[in-house]
PDB file of C-alpha atoms in Angstrom:
ATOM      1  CA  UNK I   1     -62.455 -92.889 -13.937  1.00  0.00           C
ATOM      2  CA  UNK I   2     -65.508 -90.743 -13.020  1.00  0.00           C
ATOM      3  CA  UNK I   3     -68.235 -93.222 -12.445  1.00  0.00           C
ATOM      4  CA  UNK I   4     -67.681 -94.490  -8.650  1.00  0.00           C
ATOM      5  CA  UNK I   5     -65.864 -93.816  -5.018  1.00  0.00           C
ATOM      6  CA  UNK I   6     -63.675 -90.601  -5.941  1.00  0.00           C
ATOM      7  CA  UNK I   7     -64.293 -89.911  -9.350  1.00  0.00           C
ATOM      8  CA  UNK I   8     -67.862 -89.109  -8.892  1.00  0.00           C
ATOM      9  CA  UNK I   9     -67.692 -87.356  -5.831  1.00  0.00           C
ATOM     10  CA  UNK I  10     -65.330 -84.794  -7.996  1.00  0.00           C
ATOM     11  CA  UNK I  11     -68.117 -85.012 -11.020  1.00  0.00           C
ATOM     12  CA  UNK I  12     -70.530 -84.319  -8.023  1.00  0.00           C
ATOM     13  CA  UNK I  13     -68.224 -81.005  -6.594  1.00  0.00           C
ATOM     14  CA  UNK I  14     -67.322 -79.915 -10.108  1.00  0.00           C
ATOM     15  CA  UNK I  15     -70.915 -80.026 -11.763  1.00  0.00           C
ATOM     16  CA  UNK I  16     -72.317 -78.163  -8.717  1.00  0.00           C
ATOM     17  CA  UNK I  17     -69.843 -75.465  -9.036  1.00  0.00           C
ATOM     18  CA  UNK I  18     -71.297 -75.017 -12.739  1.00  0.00           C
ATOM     19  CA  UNK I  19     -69.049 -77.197 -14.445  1.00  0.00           C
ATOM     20  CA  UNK I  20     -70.443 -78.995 -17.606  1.00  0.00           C
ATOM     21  CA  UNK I  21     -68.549 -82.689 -17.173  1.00  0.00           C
ATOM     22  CA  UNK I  22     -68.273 -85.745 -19.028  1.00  0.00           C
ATOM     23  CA  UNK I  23     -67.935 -88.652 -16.766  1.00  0.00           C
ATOM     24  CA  UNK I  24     -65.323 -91.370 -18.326  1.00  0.00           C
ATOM     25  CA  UNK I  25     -65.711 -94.822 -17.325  1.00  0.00           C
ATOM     26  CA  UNK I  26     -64.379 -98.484 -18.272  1.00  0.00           C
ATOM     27  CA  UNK I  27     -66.419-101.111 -16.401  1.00  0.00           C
ATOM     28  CA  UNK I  28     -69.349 -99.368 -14.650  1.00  0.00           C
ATOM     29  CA  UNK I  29     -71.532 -98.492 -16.865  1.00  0.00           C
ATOM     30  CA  UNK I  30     -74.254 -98.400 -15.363  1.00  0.00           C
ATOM     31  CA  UNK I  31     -73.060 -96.378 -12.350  1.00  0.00           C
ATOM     32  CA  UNK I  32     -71.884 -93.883 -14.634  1.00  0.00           C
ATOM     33  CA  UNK I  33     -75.436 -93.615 -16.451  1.00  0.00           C
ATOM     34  CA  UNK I  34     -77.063 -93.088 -13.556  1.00  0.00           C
ATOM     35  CA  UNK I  35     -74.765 -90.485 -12.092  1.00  0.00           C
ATOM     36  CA  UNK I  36     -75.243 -88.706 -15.557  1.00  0.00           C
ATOM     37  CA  UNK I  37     -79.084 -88.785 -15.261  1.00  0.00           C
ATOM     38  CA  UNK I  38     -79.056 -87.583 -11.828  1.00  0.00           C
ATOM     39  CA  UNK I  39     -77.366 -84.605 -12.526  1.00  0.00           C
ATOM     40  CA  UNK I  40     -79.044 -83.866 -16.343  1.00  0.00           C
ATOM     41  CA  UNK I  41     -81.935 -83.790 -13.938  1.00  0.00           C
ATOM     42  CA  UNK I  42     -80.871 -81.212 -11.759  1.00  0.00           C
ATOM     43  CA  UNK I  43     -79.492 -79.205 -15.011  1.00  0.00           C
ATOM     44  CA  UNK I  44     -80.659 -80.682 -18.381  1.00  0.00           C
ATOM     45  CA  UNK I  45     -77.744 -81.941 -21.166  1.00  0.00           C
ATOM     46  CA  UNK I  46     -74.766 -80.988 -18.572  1.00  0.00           C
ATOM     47  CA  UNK I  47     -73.430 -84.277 -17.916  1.00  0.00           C
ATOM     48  CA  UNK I  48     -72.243 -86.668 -20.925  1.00  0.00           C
ATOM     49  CA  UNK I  49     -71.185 -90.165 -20.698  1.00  0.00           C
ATOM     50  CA  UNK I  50     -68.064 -91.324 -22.218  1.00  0.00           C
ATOM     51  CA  UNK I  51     -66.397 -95.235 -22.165  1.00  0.00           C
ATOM     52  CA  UNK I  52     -63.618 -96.985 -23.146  1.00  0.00           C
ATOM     53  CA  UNK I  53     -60.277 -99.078 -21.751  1.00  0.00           C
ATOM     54  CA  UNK I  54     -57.660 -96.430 -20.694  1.00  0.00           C
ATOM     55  CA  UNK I  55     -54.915 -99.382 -21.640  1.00  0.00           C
ATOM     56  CA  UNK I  56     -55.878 -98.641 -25.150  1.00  0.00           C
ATOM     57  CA  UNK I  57     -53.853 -95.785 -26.444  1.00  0.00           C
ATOM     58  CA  UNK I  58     -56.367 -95.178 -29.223  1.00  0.00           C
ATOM     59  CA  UNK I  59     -59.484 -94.501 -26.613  1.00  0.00           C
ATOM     60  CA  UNK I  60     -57.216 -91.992 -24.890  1.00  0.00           C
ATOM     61  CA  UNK I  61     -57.760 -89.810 -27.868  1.00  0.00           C
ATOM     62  CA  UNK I  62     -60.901 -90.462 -28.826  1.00  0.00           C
ATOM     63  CA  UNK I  63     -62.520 -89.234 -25.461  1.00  0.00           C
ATOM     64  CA  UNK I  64     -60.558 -86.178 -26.085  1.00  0.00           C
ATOM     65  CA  UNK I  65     -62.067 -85.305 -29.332  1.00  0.00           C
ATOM     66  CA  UNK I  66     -65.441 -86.608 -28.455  1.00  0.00           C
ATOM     67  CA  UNK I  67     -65.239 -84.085 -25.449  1.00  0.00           C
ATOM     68  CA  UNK I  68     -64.201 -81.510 -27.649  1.00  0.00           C
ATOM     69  CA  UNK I  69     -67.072 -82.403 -30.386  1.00  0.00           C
ATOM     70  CA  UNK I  70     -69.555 -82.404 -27.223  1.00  0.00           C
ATOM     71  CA  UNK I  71     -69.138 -79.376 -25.665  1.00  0.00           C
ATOM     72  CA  UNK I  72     -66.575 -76.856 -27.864  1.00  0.00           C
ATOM     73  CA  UNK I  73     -63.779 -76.945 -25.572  1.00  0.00           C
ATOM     74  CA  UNK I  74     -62.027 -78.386 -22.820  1.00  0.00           C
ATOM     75  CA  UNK I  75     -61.372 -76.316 -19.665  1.00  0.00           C
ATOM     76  CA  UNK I  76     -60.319 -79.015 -16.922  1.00  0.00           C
ATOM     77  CA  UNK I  77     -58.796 -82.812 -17.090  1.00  0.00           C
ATOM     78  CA  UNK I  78     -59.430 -85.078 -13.843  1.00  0.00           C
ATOM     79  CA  UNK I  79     -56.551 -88.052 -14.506  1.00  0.00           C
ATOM     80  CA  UNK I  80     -58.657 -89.687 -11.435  1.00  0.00           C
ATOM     81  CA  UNK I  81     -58.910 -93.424 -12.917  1.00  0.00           C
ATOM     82  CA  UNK I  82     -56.274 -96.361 -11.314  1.00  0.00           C
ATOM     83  CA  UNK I  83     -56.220 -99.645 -10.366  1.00  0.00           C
ATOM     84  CA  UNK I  84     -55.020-100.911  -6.905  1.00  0.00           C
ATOM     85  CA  UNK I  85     -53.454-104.286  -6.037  1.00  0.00           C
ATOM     86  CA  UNK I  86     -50.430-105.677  -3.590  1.00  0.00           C
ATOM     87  CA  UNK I  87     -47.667-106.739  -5.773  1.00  0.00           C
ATOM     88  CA  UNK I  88     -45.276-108.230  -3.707  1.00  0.00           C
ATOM     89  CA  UNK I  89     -41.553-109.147  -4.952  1.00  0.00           C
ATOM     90  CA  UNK I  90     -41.730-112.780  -6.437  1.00  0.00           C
ATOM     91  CA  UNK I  91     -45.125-112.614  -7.803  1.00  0.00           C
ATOM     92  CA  UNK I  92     -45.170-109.699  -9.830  1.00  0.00           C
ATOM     93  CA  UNK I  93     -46.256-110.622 -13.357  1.00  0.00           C
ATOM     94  CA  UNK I  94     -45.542-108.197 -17.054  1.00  0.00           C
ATOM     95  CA  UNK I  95     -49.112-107.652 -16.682  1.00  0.00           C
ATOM     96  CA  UNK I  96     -48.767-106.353 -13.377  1.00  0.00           C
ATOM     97  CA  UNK I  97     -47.008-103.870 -14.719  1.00  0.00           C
ATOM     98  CA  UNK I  98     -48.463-102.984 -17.817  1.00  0.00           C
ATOM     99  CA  UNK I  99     -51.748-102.959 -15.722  1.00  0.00           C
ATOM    100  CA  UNK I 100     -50.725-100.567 -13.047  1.00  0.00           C
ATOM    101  CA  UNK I 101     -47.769 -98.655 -14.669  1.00  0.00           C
ATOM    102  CA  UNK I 102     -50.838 -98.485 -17.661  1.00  0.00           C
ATOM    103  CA  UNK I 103     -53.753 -96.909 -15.376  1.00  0.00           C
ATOM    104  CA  UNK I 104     -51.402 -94.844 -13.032  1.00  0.00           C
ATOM    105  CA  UNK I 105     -49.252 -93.616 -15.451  1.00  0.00           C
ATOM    106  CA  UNK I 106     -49.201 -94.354 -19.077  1.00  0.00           C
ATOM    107  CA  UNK I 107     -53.145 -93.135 -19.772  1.00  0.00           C
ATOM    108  CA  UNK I 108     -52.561 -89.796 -17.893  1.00  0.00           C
ATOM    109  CA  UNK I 109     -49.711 -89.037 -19.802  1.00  0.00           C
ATOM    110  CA  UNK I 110     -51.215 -89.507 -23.661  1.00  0.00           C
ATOM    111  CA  UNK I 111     -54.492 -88.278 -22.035  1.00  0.00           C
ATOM    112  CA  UNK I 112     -52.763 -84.964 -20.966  1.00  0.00           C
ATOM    113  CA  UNK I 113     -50.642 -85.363 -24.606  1.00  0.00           C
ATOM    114  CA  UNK I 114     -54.232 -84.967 -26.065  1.00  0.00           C
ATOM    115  CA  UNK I 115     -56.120 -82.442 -24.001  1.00  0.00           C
ATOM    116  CA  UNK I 116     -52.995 -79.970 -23.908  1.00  0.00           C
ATOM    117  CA  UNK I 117     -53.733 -77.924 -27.194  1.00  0.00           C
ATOM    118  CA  UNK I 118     -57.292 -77.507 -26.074  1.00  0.00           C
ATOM    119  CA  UNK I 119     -56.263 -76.589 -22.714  1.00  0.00           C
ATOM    120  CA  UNK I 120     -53.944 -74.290 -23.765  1.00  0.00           C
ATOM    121  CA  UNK I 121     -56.480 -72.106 -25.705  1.00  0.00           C
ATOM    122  CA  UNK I 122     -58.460 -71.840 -22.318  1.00  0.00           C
ATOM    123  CA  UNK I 123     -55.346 -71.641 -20.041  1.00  0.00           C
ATOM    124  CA  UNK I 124     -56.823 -74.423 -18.369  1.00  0.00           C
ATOM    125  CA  UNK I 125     -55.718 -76.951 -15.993  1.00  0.00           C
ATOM    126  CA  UNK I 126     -54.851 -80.832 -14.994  1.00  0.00           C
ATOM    127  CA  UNK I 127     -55.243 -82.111 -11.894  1.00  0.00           C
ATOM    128  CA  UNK I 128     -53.498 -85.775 -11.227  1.00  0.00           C
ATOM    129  CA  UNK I 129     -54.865 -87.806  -8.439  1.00  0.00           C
ATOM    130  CA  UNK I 130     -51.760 -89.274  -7.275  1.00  0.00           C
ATOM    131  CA  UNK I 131     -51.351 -91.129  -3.518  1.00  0.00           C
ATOM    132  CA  UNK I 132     -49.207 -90.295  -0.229  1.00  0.00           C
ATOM    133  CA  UNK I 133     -47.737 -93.788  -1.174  1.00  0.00           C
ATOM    134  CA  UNK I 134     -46.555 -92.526  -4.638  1.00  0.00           C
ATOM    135  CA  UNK I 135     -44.293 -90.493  -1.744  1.00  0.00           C
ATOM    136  CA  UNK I 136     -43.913 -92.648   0.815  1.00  0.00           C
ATOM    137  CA  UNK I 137     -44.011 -96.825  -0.451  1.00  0.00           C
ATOM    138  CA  UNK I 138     -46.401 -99.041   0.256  1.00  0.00           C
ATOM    139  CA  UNK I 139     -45.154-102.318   1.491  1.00  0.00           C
ATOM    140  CA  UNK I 140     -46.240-105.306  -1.109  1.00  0.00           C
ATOM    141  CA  UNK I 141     -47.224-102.522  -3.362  1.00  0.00           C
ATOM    142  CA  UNK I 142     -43.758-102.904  -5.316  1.00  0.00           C
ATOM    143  CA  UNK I 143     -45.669-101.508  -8.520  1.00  0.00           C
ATOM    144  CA  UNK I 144     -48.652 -99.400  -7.731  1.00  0.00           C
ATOM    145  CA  UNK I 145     -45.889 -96.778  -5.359  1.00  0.00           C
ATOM    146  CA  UNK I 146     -43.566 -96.682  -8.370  1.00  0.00           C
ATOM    147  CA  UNK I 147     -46.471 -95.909 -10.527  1.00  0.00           C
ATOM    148  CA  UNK I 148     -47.768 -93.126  -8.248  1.00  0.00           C
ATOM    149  CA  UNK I 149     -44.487 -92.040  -7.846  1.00  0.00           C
ATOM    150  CA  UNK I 150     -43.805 -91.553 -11.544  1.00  0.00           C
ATOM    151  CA  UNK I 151     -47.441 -89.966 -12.095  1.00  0.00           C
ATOM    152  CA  UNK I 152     -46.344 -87.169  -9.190  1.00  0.00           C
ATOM    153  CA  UNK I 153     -42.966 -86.163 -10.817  1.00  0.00           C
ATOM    154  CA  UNK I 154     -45.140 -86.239 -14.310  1.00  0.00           C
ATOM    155  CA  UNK I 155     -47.704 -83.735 -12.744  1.00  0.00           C
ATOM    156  CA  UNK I 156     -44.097 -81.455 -12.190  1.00  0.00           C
ATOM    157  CA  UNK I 157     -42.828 -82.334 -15.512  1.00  0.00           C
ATOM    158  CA  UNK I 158     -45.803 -81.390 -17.392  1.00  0.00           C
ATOM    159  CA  UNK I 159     -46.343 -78.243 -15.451  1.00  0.00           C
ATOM    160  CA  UNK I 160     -43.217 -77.279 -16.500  1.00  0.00           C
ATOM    161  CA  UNK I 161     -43.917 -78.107 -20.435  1.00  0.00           C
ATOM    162  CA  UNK I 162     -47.139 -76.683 -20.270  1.00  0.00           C
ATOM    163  CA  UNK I 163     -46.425 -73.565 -18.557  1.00  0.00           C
ATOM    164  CA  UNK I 164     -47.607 -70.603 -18.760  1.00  0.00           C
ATOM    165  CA  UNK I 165     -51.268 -72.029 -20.757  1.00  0.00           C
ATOM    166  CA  UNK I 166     -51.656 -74.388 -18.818  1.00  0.00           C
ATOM    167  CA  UNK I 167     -51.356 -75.358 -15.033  1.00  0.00           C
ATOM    168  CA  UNK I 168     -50.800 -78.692 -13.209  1.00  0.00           C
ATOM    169  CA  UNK I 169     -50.992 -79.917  -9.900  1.00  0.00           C
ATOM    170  CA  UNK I 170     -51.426 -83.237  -7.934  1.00  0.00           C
ATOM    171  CA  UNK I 171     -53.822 -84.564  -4.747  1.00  0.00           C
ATOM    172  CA  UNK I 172     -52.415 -87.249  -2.985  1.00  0.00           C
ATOM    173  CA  UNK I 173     -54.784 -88.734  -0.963  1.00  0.00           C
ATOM    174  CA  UNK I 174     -54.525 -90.674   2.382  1.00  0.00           C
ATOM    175  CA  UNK I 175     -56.943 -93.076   3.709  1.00  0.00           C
ATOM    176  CA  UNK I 176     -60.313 -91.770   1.729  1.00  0.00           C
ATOM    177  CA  UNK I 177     -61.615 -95.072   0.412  1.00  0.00           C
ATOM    178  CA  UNK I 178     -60.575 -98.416   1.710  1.00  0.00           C
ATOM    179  CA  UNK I 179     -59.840-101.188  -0.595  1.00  0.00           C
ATOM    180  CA  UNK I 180     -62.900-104.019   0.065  1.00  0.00           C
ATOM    181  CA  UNK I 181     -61.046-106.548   1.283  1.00  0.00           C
ATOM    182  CA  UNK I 182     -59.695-104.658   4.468  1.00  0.00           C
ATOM    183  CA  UNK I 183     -60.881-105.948   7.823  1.00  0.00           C
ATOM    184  CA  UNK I 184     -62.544-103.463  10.277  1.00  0.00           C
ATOM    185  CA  UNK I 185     -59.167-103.759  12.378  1.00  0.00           C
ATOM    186  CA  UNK I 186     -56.812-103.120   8.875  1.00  0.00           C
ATOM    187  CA  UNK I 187     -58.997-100.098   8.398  1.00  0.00           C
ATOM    188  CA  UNK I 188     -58.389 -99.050  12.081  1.00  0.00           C
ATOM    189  CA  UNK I 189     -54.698 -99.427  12.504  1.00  0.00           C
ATOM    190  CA  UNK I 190     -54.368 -97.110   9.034  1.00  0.00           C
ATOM    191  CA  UNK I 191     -56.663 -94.515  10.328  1.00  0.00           C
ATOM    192  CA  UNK I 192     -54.759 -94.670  13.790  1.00  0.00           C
ATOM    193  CA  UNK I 193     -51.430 -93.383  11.869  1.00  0.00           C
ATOM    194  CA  UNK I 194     -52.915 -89.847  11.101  1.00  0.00           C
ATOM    195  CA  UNK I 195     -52.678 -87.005  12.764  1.00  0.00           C
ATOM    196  CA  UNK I 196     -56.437 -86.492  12.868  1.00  0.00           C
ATOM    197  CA  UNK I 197     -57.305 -90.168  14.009  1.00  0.00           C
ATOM    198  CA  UNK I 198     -59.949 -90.684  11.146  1.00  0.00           C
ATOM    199  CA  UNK I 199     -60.428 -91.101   7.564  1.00  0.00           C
ATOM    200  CA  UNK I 200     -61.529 -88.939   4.900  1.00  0.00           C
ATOM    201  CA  UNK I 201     -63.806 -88.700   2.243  1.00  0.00           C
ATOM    202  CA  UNK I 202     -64.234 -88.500  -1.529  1.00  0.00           C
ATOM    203  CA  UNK I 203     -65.456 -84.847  -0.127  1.00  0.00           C
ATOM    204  CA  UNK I 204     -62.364 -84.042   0.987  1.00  0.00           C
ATOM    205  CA  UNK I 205     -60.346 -84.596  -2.471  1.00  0.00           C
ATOM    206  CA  UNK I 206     -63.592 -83.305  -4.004  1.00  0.00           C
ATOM    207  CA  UNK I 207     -62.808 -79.410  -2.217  1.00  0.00           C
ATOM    208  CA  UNK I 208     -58.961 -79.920  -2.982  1.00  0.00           C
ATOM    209  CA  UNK I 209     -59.675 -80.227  -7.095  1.00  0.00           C
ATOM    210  CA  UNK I 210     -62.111 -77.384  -6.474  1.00  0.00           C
ATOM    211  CA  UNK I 211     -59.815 -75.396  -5.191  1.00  0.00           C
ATOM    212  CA  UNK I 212     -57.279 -75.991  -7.920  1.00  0.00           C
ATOM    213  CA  UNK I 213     -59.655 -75.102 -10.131  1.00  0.00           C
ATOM    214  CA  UNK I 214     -61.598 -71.667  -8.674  1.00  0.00           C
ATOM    215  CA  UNK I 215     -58.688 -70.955  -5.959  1.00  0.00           C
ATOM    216  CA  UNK I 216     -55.261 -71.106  -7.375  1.00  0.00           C
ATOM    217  CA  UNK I 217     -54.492 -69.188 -10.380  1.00  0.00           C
ATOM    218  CA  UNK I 218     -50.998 -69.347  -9.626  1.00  0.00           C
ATOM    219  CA  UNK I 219     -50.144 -72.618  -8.068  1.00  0.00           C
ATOM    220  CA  UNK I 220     -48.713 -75.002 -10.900  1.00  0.00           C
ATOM    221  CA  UNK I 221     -46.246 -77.837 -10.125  1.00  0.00           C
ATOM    222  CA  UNK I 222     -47.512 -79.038  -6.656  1.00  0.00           C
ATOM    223  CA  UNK I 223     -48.832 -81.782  -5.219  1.00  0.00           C
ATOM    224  CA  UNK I 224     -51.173 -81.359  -1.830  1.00  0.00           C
ATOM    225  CA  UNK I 225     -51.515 -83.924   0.332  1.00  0.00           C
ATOM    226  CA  UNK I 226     -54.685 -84.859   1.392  1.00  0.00           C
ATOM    227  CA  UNK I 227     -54.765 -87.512   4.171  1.00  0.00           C
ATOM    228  CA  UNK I 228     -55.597 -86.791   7.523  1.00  0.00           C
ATOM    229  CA  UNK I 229     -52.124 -85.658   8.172  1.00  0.00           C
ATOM    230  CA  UNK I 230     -50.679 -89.164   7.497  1.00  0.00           C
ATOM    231  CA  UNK I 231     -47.431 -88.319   5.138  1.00  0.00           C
ATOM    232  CA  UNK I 232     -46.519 -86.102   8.203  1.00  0.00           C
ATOM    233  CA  UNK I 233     -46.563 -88.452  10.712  1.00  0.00           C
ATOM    234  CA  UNK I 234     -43.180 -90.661  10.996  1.00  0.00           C
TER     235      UNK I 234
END
């Protein structure tokens, strides 16, 4: 999920910090294309391209190996790609769930399943973007928390079946990137419940999975919050 909003402001941070990346995408192709060509421009054959349907437990696999074929190892996984929608109680459909519980959950389990052996020869690392409302619920989001929820206690479970190779952690953002159908006053009364009375940036989860991965050698197992100070305020 590396072609748009977040995920390519993390490709952006990682690549610039030397990383060599391949940007996964489902949908956008195109936006992931041209992401890839403007940073092979700025340092030839360091960006690769990569699609496919996360829901499809056979893709999950193949972008592993294709990865692996493409650049000889695997040092970092980004689990970045979800999808988003109010589910409120009386409408919620099987493929509600198999869509959200699928995206936020399912994929960055098999995808982690996949990239652990490689990431274990590089004591490398996983980094889950989660949600403060995987914490905290959502109201009419009776799916997507749950599935947030479930990918935050499988960031702790995996650290501790991948321990010592590999680590783990979790970002949870807060209000980074609005969903487009949010009014100017929506978007206002969210921002008004942080601590720091505005919202953030796909910067500011950018730095976080930079840190992770130059920073902390020995953090494993945690999930940081990034959100304005908006899980802290009750």
């Amino acid at each position: 999920g590396a072609a748009g909003r977040v995920g390519a402001g993390i490709v952006r941070k990682l690549h610039a910090a030397g990383a060599d990346v391949v940007v996964h995408y489902n949908t956008s192709s195109e936006a992931a294309h041209k992401l890839a060509a403007e940073l092979n421009a700025a340092r030839p054959s360091s960006v690769t391209t990569l699609g496919g349907n996360l829901l499809d437990i056979k893709v999950l696999e193949s972008l592993v190996e294709a990865t692996v074929a493409r650049h000889g190892h695997l040092d970092i996984l980004v689990n970045n790609a979800s999808t988003f929608y109010p589910t409120p109680v009386g409408t919620i459909t099987p493929r509600h769930w198999d869509d959200l519980m699928g995206t936020n959950l399912r994929a960055p389990l098999f995808l982690s399943q996949a990239a652990a052996p490689h990431l274990a020869a590089r004591r490398g690392l996983i980094v889950n973007i989660a949600d403060i409302h995987g914490m905290r619920p959502l109201k009419r989001f009776v799916v997507y928390s749950p599935a947030k929820a479930g990918l935050i206690m499988l960031t702790q479970s995996l650290a501790r079946e991948l321990a010592p190779e590999v680590r783990v952690n979790a970002i949870a953002p807060g209000p980074v990137e609005f969903p487009e159908d949010l009014t100017d006053e929506m978007k206002q009364e969210i921002v008004e419940k942080t601590l720091l009375k505005r919202r953030g940036s796909p910067e500011d989860v950018a730095r976080a999975v930079l840190f992770f991965a130059t920073e902390a050698p020995f953090v494993t197992g945690q999930v940081l919050a990034v959100d304005g100070g908006r899980s802290a305020n009750t």
